[in-house]
JSON list of C-alpha atoms in Angstrom, two decimals:
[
{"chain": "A", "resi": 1, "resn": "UNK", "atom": "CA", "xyz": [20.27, 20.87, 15.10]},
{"chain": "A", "resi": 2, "resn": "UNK", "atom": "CA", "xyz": [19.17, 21.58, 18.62]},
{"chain": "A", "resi": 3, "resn": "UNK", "atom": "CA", "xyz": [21.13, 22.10, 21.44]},
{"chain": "A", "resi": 4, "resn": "UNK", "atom": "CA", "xyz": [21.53, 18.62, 22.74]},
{"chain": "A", "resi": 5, "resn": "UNK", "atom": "CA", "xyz": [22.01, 17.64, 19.18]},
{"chain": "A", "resi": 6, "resn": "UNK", "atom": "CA", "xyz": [25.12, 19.68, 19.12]},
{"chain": "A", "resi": 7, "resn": "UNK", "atom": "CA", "xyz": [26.46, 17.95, 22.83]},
{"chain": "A", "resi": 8, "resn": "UNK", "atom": "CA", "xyz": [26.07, 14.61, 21.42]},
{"chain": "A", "resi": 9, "resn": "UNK", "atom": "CA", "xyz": [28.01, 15.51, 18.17]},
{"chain": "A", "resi": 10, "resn": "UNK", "atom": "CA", "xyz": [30.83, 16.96, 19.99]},
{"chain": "A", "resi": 11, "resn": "UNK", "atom": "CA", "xyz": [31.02, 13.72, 21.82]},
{"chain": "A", "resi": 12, "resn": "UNK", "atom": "CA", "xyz": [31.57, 11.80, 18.38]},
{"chain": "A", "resi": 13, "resn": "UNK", "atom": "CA", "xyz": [34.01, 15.11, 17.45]},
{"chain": "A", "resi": 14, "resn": "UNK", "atom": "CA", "xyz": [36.18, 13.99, 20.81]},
{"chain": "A", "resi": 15, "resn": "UNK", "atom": "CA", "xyz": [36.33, 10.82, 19.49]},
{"chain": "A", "resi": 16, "resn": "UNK", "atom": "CA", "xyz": [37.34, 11.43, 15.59]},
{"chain": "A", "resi": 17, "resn": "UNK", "atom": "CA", "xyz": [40.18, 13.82, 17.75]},
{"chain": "A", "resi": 18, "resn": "UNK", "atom": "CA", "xyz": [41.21, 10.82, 19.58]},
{"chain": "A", "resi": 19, "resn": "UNK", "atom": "CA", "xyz": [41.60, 8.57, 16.96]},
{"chain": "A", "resi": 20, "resn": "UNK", "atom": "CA", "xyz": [43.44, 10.81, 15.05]},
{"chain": "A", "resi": 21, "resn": "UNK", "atom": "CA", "xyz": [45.96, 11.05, 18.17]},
{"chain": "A", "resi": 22, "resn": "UNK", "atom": "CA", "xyz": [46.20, 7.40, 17.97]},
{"chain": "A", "resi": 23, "resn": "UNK", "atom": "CA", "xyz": [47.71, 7.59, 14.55]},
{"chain": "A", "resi": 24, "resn": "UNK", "atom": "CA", "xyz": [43.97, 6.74, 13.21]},
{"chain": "A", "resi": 25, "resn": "UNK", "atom": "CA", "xyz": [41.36, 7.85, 10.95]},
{"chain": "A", "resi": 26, "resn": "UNK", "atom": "CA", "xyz": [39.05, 10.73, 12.44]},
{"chain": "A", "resi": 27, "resn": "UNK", "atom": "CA", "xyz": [36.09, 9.75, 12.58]},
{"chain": "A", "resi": 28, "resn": "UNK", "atom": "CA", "xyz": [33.92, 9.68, 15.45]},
{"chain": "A", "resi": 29, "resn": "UNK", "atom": "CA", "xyz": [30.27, 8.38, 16.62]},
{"chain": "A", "resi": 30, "resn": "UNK", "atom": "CA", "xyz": [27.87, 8.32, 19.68]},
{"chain": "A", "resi": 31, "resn": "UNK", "atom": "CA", "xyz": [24.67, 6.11, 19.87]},
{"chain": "A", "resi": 32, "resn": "UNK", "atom": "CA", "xyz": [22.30, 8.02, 22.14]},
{"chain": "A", "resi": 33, "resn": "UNK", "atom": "CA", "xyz": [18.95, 6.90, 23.67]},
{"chain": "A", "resi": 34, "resn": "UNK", "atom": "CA", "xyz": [16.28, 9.15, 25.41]},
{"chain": "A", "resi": 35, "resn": "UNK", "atom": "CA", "xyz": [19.21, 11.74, 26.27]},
{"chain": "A", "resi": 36, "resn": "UNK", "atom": "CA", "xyz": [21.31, 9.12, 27.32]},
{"chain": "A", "resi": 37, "resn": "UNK", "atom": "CA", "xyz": [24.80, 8.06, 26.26]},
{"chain": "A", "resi": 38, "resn": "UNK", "atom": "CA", "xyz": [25.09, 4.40, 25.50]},
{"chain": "A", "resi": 39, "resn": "UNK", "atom": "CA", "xyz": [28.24, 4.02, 23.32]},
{"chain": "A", "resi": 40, "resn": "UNK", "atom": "CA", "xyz": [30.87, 6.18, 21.87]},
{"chain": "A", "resi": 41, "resn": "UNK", "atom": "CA", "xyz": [33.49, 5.01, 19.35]},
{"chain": "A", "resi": 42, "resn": "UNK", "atom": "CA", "xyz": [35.82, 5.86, 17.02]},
{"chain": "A", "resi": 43, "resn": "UNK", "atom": "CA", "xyz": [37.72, 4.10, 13.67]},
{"chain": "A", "resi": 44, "resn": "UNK", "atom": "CA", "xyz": [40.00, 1.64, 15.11]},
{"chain": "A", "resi": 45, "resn": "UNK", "atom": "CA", "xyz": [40.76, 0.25, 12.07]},
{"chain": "A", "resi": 46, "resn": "UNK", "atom": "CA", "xyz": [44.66, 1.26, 12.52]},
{"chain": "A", "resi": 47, "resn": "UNK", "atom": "CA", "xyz": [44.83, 0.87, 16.65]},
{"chain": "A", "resi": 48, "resn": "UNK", "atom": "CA", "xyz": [43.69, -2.62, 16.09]},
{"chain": "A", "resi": 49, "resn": "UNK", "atom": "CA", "xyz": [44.54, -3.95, 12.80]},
{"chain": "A", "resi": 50, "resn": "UNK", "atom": "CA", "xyz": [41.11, -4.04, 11.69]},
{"chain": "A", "resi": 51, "resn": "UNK", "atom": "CA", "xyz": [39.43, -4.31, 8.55]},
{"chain": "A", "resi": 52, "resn": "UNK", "atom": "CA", "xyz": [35.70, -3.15, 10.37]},
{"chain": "A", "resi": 53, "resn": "UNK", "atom": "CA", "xyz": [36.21, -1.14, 13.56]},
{"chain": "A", "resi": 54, "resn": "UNK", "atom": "CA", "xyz": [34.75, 2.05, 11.82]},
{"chain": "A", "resi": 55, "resn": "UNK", "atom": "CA", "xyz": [33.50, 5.03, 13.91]},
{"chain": "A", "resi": 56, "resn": "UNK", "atom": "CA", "xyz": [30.02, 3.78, 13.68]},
{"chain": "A", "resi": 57, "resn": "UNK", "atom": "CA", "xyz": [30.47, -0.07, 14.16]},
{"chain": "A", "resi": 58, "resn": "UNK", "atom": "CA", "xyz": [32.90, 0.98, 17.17]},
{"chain": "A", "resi": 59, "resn": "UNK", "atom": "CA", "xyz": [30.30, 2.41, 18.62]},
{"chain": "A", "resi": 60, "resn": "UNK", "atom": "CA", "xyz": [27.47, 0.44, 18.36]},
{"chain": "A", "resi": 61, "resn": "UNK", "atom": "CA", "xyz": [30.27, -2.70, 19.38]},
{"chain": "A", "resi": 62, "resn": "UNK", "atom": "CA", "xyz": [31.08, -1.01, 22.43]},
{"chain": "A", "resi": 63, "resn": "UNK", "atom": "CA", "xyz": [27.30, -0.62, 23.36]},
{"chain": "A", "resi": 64, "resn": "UNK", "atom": "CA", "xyz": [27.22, -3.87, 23.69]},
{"chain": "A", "resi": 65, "resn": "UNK", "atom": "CA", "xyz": [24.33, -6.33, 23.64]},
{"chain": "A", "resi": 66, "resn": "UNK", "atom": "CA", "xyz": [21.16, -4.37, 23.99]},
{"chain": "A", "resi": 67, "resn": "UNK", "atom": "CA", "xyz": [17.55, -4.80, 23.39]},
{"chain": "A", "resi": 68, "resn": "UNK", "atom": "CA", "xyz": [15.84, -4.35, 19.85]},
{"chain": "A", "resi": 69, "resn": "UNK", "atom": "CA", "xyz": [13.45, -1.85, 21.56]},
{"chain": "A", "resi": 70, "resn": "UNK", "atom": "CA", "xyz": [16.71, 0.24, 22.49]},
{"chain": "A", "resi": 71, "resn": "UNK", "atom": "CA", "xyz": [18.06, 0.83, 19.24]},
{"chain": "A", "resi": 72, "resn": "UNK", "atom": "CA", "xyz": [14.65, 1.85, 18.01]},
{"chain": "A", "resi": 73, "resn": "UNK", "atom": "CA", "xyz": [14.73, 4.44, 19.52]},
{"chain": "A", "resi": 74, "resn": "UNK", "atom": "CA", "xyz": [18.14, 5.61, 19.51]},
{"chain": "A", "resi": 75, "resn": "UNK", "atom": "CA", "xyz": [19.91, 7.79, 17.60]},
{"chain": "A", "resi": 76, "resn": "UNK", "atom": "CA", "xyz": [23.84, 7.54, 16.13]},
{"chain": "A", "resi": 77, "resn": "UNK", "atom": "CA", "xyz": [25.88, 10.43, 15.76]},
{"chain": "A", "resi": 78, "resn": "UNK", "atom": "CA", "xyz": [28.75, 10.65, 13.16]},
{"chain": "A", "resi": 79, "resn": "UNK", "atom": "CA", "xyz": [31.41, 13.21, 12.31]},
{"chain": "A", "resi": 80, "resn": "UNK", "atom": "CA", "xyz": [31.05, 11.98, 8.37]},
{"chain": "A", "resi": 81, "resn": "UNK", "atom": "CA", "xyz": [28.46, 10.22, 6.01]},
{"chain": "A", "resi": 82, "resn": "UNK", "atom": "CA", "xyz": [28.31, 6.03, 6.36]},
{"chain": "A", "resi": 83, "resn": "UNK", "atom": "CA", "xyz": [29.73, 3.64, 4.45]},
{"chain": "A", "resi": 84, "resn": "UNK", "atom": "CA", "xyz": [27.52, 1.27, 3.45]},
{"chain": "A", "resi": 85, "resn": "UNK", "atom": "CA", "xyz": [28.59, -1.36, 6.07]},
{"chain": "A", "resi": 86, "resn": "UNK", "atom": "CA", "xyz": [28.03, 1.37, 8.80]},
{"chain": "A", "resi": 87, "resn": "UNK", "atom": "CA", "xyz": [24.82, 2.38, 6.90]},
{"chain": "A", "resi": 88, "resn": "UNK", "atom": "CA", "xyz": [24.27, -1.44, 7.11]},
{"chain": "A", "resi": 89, "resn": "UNK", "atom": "CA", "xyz": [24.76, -2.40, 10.82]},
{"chain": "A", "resi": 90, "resn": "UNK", "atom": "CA", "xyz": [22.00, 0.99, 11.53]},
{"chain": "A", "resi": 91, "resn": "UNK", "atom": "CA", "xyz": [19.41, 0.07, 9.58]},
{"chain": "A", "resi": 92, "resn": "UNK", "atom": "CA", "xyz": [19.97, -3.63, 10.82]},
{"chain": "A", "resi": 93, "resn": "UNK", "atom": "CA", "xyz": [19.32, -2.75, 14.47]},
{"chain": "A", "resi": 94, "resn": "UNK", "atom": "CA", "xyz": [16.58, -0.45, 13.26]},
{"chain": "A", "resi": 95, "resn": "UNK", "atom": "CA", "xyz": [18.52, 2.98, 14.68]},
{"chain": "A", "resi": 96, "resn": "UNK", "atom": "CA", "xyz": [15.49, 5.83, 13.05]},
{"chain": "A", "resi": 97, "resn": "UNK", "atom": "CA", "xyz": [17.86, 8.82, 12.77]},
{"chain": "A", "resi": 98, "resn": "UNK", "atom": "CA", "xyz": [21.25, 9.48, 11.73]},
{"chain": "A", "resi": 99, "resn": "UNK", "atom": "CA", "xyz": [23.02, 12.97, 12.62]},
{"chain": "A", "resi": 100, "resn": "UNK", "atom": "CA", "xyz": [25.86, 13.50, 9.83]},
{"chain": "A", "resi": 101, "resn": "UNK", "atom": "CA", "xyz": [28.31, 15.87, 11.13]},
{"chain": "A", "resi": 102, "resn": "UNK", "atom": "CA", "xyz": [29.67, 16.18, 7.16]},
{"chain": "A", "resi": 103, "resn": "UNK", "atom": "CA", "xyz": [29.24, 14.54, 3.83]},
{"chain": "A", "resi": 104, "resn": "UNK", "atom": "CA", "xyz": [31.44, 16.63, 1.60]},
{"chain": "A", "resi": 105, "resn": "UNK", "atom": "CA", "xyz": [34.50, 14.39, 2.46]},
{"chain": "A", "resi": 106, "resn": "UNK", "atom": "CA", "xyz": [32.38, 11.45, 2.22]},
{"chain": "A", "resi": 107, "resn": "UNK", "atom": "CA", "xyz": [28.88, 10.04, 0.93]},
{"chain": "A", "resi": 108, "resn": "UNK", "atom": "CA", "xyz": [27.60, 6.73, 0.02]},
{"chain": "A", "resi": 109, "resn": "UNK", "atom": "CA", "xyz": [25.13, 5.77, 1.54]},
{"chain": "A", "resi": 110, "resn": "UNK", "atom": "CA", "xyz": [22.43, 8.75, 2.46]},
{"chain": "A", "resi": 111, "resn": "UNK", "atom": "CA", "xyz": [19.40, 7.48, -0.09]},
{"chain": "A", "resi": 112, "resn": "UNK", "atom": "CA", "xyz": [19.70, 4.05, 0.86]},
{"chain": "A", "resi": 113, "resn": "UNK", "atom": "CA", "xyz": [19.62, 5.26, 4.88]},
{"chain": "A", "resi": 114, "resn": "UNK", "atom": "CA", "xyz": [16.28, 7.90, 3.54]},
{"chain": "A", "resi": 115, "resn": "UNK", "atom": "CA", "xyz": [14.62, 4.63, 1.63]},
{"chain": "A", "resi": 116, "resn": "UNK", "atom": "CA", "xyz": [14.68, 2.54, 4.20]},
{"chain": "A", "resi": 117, "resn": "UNK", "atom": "CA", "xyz": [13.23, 4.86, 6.70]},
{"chain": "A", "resi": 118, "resn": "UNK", "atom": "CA", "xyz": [16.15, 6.35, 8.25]},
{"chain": "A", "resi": 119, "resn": "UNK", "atom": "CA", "xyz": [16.20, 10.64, 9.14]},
{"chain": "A", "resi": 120, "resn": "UNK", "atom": "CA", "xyz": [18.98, 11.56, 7.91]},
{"chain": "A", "resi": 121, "resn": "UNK", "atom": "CA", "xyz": [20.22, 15.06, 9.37]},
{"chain": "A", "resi": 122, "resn": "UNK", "atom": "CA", "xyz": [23.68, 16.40, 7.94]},
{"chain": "A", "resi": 123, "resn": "UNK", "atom": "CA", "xyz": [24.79, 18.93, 9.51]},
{"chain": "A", "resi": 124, "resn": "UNK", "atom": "CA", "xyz": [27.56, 20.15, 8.09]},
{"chain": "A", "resi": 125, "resn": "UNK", "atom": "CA", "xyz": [30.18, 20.87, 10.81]},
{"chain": "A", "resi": 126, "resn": "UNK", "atom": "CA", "xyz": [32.72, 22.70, 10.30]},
{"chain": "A", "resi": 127, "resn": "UNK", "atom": "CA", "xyz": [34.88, 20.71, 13.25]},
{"chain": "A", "resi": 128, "resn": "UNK", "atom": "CA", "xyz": [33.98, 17.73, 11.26]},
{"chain": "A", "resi": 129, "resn": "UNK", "atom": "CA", "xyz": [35.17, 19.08, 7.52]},
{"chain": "A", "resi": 130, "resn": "UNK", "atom": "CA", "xyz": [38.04, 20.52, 9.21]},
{"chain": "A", "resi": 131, "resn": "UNK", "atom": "CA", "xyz": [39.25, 16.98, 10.72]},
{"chain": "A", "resi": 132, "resn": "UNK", "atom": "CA", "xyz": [39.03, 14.91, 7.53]},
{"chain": "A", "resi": 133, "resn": "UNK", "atom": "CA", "xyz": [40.38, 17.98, 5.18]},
{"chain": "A", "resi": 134, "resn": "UNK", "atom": "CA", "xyz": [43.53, 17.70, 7.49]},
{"chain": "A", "resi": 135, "resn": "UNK", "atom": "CA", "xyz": [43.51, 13.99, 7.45]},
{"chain": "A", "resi": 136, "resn": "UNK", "atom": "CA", "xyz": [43.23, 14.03, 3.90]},
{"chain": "A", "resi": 137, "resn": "UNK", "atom": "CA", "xyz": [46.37, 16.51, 3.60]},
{"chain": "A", "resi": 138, "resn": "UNK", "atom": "CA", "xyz": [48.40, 14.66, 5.74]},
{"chain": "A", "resi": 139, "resn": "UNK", "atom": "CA", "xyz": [47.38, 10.77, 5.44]},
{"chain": "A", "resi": 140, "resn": "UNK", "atom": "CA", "xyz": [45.89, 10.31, 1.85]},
{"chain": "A", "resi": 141, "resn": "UNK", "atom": "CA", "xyz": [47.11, 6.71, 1.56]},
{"chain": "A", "resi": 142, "resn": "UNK", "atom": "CA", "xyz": [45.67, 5.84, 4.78]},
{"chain": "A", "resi": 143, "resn": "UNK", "atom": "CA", "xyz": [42.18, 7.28, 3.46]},
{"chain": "A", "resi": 144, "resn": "UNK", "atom": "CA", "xyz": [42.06, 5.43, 0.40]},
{"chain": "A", "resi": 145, "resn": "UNK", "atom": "CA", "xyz": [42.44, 2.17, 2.21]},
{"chain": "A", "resi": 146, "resn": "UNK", "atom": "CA", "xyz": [39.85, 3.02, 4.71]},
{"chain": "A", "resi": 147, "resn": "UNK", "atom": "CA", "xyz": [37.52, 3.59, 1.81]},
{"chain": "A", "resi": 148, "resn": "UNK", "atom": "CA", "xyz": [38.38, 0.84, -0.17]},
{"chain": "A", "resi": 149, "resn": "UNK", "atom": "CA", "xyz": [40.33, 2.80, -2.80]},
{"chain": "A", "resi": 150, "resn": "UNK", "atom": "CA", "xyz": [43.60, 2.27, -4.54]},
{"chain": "A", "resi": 151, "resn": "UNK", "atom": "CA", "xyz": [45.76, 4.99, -3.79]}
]
């Protein structure tokens, strides 16, 4: 991970911080293009009632309509590994490169990303392990939902 790497993970860090202020889930994304910020976002699934608004569709809904050409060449940051609809809505718009900020929490959908041409990059943060071992601790029933589990 490279320097500006590391800025544009941060930015999805800020973001999994945020929604975890807002009595949500802490996870955390940036979709960046040529250096540039388009779109951060964060799982709203709480703040909004929402059975989508992950970190990663949050993000790439709050970038708004944008050209095909764009997401080529963009890449999304996350503080943890996609769900398959996340995993989903990237390879739809064609995004080439995911930066994982952790997948020990967290991983579903990595292979699928890597077989359909995605570069993968987990990165194994310790911010990001740190935010979803605490959310874990403290909001296990809230986790299960957002993953589609039983708790």
């Amino acid at each position: 991970m490279d320097d500006s790497d590391r800025t544009f993970l941060d930015l999805a860090v800020e973001q999994a911080r945020l929604g975890w202020e807002e009595g949500g889930i802490p996870i955390g994304a940036a979709l960046v293009h040529s250096g540039e910020v388009l779109a951060v976002g964060r799982n709203r699934r709480v703040q909004l009632g929402s059975a989508i608004r992950h970190g990663e569709t949050d993000c790439i809904e709050n970038a708004g309509r944008l050209p095909a050409s764009v997401y080529r060449r963009s890449v999304l940051y996350t503080t943890l590994s996609p769900c398959f609809m996340c995993a989903g809505t990237a390879v739809l718009y064609d995004i080439p490169r995911i930066v994982v900020g952790e997948n020990r929490t967290f991983q579903a959908s990595e292979d699928w990303l890597r077989s359909r041409g995605v570069q993968v990059d987990v990165v194994d943060d310790p911010a990001c392990v740190a935010l979803m071992e605490r959310m874990i601790a403290e909001r296990p029933q809230l986790w299960a939902e957002d993953i589609g589990e039983e708790s």
